[in-house]
Coordinates of C-alpha atoms and ligand atoms in Angstrom, one line a residue:
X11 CA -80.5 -92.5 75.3
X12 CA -80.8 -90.5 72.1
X13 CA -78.3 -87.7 71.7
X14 CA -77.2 -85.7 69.1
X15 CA -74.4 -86.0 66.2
X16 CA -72.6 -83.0 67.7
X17 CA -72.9 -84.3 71.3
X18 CA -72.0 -88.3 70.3
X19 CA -68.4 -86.7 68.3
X20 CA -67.9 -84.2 71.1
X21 CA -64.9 -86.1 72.8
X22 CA -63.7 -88.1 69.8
X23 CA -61.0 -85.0 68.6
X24 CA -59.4 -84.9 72.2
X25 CA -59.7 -88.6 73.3
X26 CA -58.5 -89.8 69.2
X27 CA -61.5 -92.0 68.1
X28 CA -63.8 -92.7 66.0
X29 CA -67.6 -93.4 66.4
X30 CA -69.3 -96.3 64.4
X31 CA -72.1 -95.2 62.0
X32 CA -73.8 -98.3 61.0
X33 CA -76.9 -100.0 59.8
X34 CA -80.0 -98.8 60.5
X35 CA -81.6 -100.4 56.9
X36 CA -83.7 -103.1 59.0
X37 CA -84.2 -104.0 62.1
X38 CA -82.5 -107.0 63.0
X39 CA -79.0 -105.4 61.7
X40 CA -79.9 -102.3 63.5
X41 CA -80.4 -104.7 66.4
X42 CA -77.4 -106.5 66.1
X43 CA -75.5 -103.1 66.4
X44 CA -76.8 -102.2 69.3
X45 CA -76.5 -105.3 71.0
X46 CA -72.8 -104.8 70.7
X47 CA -72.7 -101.5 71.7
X48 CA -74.5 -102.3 74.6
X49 CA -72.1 -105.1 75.7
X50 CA -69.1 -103.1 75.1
X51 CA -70.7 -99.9 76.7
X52 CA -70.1 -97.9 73.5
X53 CA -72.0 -95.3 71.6
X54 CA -73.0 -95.7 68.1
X55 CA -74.9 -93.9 65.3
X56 CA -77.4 -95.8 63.3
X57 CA -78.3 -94.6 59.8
X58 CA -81.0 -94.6 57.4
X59 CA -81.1 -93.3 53.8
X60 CA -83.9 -92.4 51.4
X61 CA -83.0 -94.2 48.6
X62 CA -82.3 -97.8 50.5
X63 CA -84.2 -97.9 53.9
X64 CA -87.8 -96.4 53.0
X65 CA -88.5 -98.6 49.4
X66 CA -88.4 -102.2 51.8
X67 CA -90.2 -100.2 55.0
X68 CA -93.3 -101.0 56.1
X69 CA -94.1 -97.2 56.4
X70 CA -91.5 -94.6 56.6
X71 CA -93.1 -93.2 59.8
X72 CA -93.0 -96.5 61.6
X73 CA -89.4 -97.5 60.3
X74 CA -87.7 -94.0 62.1
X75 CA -90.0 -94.6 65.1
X76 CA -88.1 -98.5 65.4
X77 CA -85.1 -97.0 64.9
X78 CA -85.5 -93.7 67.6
X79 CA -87.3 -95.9 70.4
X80 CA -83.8 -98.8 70.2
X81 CA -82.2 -95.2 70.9
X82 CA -84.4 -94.1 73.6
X83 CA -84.7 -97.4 75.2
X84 CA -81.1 -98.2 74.9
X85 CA -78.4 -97.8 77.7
X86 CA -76.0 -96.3 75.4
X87 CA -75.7 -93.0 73.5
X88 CA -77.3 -93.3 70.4
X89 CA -77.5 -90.8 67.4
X90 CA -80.1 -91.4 64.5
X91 CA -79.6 -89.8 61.6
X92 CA -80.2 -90.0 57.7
X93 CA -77.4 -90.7 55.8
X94 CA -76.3 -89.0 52.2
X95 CA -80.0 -86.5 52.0
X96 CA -79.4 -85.4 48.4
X97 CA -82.4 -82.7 49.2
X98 CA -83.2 -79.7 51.8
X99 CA -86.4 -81.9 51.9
X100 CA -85.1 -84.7 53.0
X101 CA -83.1 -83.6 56.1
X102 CA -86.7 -81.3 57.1
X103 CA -88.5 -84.8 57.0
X104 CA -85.6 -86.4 59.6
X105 CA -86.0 -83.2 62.0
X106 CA -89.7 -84.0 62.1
X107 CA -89.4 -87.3 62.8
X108 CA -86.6 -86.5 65.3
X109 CA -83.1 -87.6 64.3
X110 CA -80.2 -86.1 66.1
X111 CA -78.2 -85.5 63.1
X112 CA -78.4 -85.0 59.5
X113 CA -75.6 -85.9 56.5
X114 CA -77.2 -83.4 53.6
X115 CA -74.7 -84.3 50.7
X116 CA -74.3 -81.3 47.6
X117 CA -70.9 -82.8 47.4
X118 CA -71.1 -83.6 43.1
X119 CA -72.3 -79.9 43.1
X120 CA -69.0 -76.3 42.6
X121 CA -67.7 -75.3 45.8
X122 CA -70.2 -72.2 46.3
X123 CA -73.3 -74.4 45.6
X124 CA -72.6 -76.6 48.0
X125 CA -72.1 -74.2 50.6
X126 CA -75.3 -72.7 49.9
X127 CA -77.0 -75.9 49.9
X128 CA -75.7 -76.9 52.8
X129 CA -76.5 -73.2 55.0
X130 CA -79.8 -73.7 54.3
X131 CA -79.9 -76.7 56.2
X132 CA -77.6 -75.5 58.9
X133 CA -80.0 -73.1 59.5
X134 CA -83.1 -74.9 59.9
X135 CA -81.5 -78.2 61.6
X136 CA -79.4 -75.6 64.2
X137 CA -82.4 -73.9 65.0
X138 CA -84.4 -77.3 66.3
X139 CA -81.1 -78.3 68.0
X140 CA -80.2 -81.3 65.4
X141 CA -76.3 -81.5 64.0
X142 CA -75.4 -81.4 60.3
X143 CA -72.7 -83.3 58.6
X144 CA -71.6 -82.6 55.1
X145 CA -69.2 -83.6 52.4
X146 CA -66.2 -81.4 50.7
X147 CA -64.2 -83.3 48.4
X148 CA -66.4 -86.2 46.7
X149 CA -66.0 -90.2 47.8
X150 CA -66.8 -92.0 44.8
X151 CA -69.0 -95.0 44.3
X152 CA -72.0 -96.8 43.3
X153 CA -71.8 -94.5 40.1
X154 CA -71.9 -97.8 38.0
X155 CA -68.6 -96.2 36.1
X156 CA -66.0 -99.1 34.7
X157 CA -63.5 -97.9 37.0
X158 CA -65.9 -98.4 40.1
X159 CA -63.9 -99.2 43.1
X160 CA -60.6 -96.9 42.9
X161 CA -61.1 -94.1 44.8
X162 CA -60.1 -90.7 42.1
X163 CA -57.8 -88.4 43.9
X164 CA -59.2 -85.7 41.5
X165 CA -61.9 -85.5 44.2
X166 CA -60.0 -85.9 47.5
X167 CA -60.2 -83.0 49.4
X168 CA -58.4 -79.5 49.4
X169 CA -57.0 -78.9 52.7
X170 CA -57.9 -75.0 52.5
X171 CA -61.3 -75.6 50.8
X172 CA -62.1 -78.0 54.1
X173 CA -61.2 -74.9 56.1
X174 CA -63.5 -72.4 54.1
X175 CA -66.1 -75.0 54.2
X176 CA -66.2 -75.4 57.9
X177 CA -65.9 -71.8 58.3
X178 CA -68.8 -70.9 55.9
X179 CA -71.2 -73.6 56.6
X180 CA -70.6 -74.1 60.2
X181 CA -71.6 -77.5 59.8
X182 CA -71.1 -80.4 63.0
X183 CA -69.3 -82.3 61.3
X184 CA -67.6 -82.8 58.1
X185 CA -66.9 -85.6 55.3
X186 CA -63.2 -85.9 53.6
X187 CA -62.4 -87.8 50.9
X188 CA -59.0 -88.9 50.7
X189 CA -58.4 -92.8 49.1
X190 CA -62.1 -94.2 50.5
X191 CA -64.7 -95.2 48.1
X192 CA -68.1 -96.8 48.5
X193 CA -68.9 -100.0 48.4
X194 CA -66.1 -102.7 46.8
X195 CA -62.9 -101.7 46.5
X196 CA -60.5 -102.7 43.1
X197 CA -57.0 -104.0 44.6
X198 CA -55.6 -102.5 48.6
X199 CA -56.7 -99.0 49.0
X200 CA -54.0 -96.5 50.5
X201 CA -55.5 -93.8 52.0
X202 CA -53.9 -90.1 51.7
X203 CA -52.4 -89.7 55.2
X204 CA -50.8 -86.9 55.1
X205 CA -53.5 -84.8 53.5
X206 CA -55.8 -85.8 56.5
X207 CA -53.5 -84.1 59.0
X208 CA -53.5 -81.1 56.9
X209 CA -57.1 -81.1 56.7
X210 CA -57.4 -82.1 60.7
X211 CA -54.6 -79.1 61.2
X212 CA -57.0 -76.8 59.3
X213 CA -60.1 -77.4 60.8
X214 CA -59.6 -77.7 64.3
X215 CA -62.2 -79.3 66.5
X216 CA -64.0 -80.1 63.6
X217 CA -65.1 -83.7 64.1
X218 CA -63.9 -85.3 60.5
X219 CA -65.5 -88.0 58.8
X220 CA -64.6 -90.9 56.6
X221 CA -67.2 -92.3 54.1
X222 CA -66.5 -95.8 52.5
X223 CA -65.1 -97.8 55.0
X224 CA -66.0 -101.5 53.5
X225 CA -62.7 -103.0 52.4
X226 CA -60.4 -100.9 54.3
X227 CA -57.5 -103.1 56.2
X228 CA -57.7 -102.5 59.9
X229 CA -54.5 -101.3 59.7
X230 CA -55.4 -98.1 57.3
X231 CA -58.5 -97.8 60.0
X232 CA -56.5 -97.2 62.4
X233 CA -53.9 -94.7 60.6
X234 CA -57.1 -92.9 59.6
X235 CA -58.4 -92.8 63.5
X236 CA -55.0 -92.0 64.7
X237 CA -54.6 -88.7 62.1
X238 CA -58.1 -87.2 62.7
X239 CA -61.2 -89.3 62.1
X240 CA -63.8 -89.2 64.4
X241 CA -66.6 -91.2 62.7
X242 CA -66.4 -93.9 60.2
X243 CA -69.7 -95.2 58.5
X244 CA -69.5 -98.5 57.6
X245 CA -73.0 -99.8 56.2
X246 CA -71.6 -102.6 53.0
X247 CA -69.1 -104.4 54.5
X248 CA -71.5 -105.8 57.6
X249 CA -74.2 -106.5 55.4
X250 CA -71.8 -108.3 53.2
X251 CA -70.7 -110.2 56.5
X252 CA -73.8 -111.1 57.6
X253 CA -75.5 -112.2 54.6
X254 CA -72.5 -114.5 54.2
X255 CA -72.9 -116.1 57.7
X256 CA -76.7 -116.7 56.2
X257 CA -75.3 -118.2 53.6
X258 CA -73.2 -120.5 55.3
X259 CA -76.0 -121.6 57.7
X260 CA -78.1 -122.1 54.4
X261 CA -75.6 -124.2 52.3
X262 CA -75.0 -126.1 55.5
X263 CA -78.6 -126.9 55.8
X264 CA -79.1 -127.2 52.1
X265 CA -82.1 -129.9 51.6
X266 CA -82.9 -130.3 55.7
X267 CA -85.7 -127.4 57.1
X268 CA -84.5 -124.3 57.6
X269 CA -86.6 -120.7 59.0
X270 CA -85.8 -117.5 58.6
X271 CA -85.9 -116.8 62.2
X272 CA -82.5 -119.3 62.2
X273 CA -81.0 -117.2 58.9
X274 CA -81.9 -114.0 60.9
X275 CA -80.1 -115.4 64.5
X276 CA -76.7 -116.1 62.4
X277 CA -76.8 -113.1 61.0
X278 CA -77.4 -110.7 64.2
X279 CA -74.2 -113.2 66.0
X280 CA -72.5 -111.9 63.0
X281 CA -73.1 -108.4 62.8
X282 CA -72.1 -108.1 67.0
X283 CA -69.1 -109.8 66.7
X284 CA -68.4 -107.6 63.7
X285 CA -69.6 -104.6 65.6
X286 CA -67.5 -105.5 68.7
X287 CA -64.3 -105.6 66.1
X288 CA -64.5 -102.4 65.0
X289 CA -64.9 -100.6 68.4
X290 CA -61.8 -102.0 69.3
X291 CA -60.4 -101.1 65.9
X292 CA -61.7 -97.7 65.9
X293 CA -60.6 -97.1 69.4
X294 CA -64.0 -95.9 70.5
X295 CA -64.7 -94.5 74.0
X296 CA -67.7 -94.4 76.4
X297 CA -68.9 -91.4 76.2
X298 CA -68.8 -89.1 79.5
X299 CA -72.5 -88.0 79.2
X300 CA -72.1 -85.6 82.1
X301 CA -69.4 -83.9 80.4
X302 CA -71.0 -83.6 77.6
X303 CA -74.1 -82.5 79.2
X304 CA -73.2 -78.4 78.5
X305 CA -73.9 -79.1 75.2
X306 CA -77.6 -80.8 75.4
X307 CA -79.6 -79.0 73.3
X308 CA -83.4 -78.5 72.8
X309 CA -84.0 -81.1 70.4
X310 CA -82.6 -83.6 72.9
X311 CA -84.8 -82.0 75.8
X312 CA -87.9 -82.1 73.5
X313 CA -87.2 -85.9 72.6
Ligands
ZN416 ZN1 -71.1 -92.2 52.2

């Protein structure tokens, strides 16, 4: 069933755990996901973005109508959302086409801008029942910079900017930066512990967020999950895994006939049994749909 971002994170503060927000850049990953999920009677959030799902799509329309009907269809709560929306008009175009949560990111723009950017769409995405998540603090990455895979602590997080943030924006959900970075890391990262409990302390049941999970250890997963993060997205590090199971399949095969249908089985066994992994790494829960029920909204009614 489709649900919402608010209503997928709306145990994960009490119950400490985090949701999965994964791959929804093709279909067979996305599939792969769910499959998992599924099995392991979990929910998950799939995600798309601008910039890397629409330029391979067939058509944009059809590519979010794949993506909501797995949701729809599946027996799990599902949340589909668009990922990083650098633009108002970018999170309108996922209301229309019915996501349950947006991520609009003004997080490179001064504190005030990005609190105005990011009302705006509170506004809007509120009033047709859809959650918004945003981003104080800035995770780094895939800036092409020579020191591309240290996370800067010049851009974790302020504590009491967190707190003003939530307060002003009223946003469903909020991104922290606090050691993560996208994509590679350089070296073990070490995430900022202690300045995730002061932001957890300062926001209260404010479901918190960490981007640029690939390369984390399980270990600083589960510090992060135990100290107040609810959702983790984790798009590189899968497609990294699964494309190396192709690759395996392929150098194993080198010279004999091979078919992409074979390429694309290894790589959905790959991306459940990473999937499966980190459930149990992120501690994540069934979700109690009838408790959660108070807070079905009109969006999910309409869908
Ligand atoms: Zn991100």
């Amino acid at each position: 069933m489709l649900v919402t971002l608010k209503e997928i994170l709306s145990e994960t503060i009490e119950k400490k755990y985090a949701v999965p927000a994964l791959n929804g850049h093709d279909f067979f990953t996305a599939q792969g996901c769910l499959l998992a999920c599924e099995q392991m009677n979990k929910p998950l959030i799939l995600m798309y973005s601008g910039d890397f799902t629409f330029p391979y799509a067939f058509r944009q329309d059809v590519h979010m109508r794949m993506l909501l009907e797995m949701g729809r269809c599946s027996k799990v709560p599902v949340c589909i959302m668009i990922d990083h929306a650098g633009s108002y008009e970018l999170c309108l175009q996922a209301i229309h086409y019915g996501c349950g949560g947006v991520m609009i990111d003004a997080s490179t723009q001064p504190f005030d801008k990005n609190v105005e950017i990011v009302s705006e769409v509170v506004k809007a995405a509120h009033a047709c029942g859809v959650s918004v998540e945003a981003e104080i603090g800035h995770v780094g990455g895939y800036e092409g910079t020579p020191d591309e895979g240290v996370a800067k602590p010049e851009f974790y997080t302020k504590p009491d900017e967190a707190e003003r943030f939530a307060s002003l924006t009223k946003v469903d959900a909020l991104a922290v930066a606090f050691g993560s970075n996208h994509g590679p890391y350089q070296g073990t990262p070490h995430l900022d512990i202690p300045r995730l409990q002061e932001i957890r302390k300062r926001v209260g049941g404010l479901p918190l967020v960490l981007h640029g999970g690939s390369g984390l250890p399980d270990e600083e997963f589960s510090k992060a999950v135990e100290n107040g993060i609810n959702k983790v997205n984790y798009i590189s590090g899968m497609q990294i895994n699964c494309a190396n199971a192709m690759r395996k399949l392929s150098e194993e095969n080198a010279g004999k006939r091979l078919t992409s249908r074979q390429l694309m089985e290894v790589g959905v066994d790959a991306v459940v049994a990473e999937t499966k992994h980190i459930l149990e790494v992120f501690n994540t829960q069934a979700l109690d749909m009838q408790a959660s029920a108070s807070e079905a909204v009109t969006a999910n009614n309409y869908r």
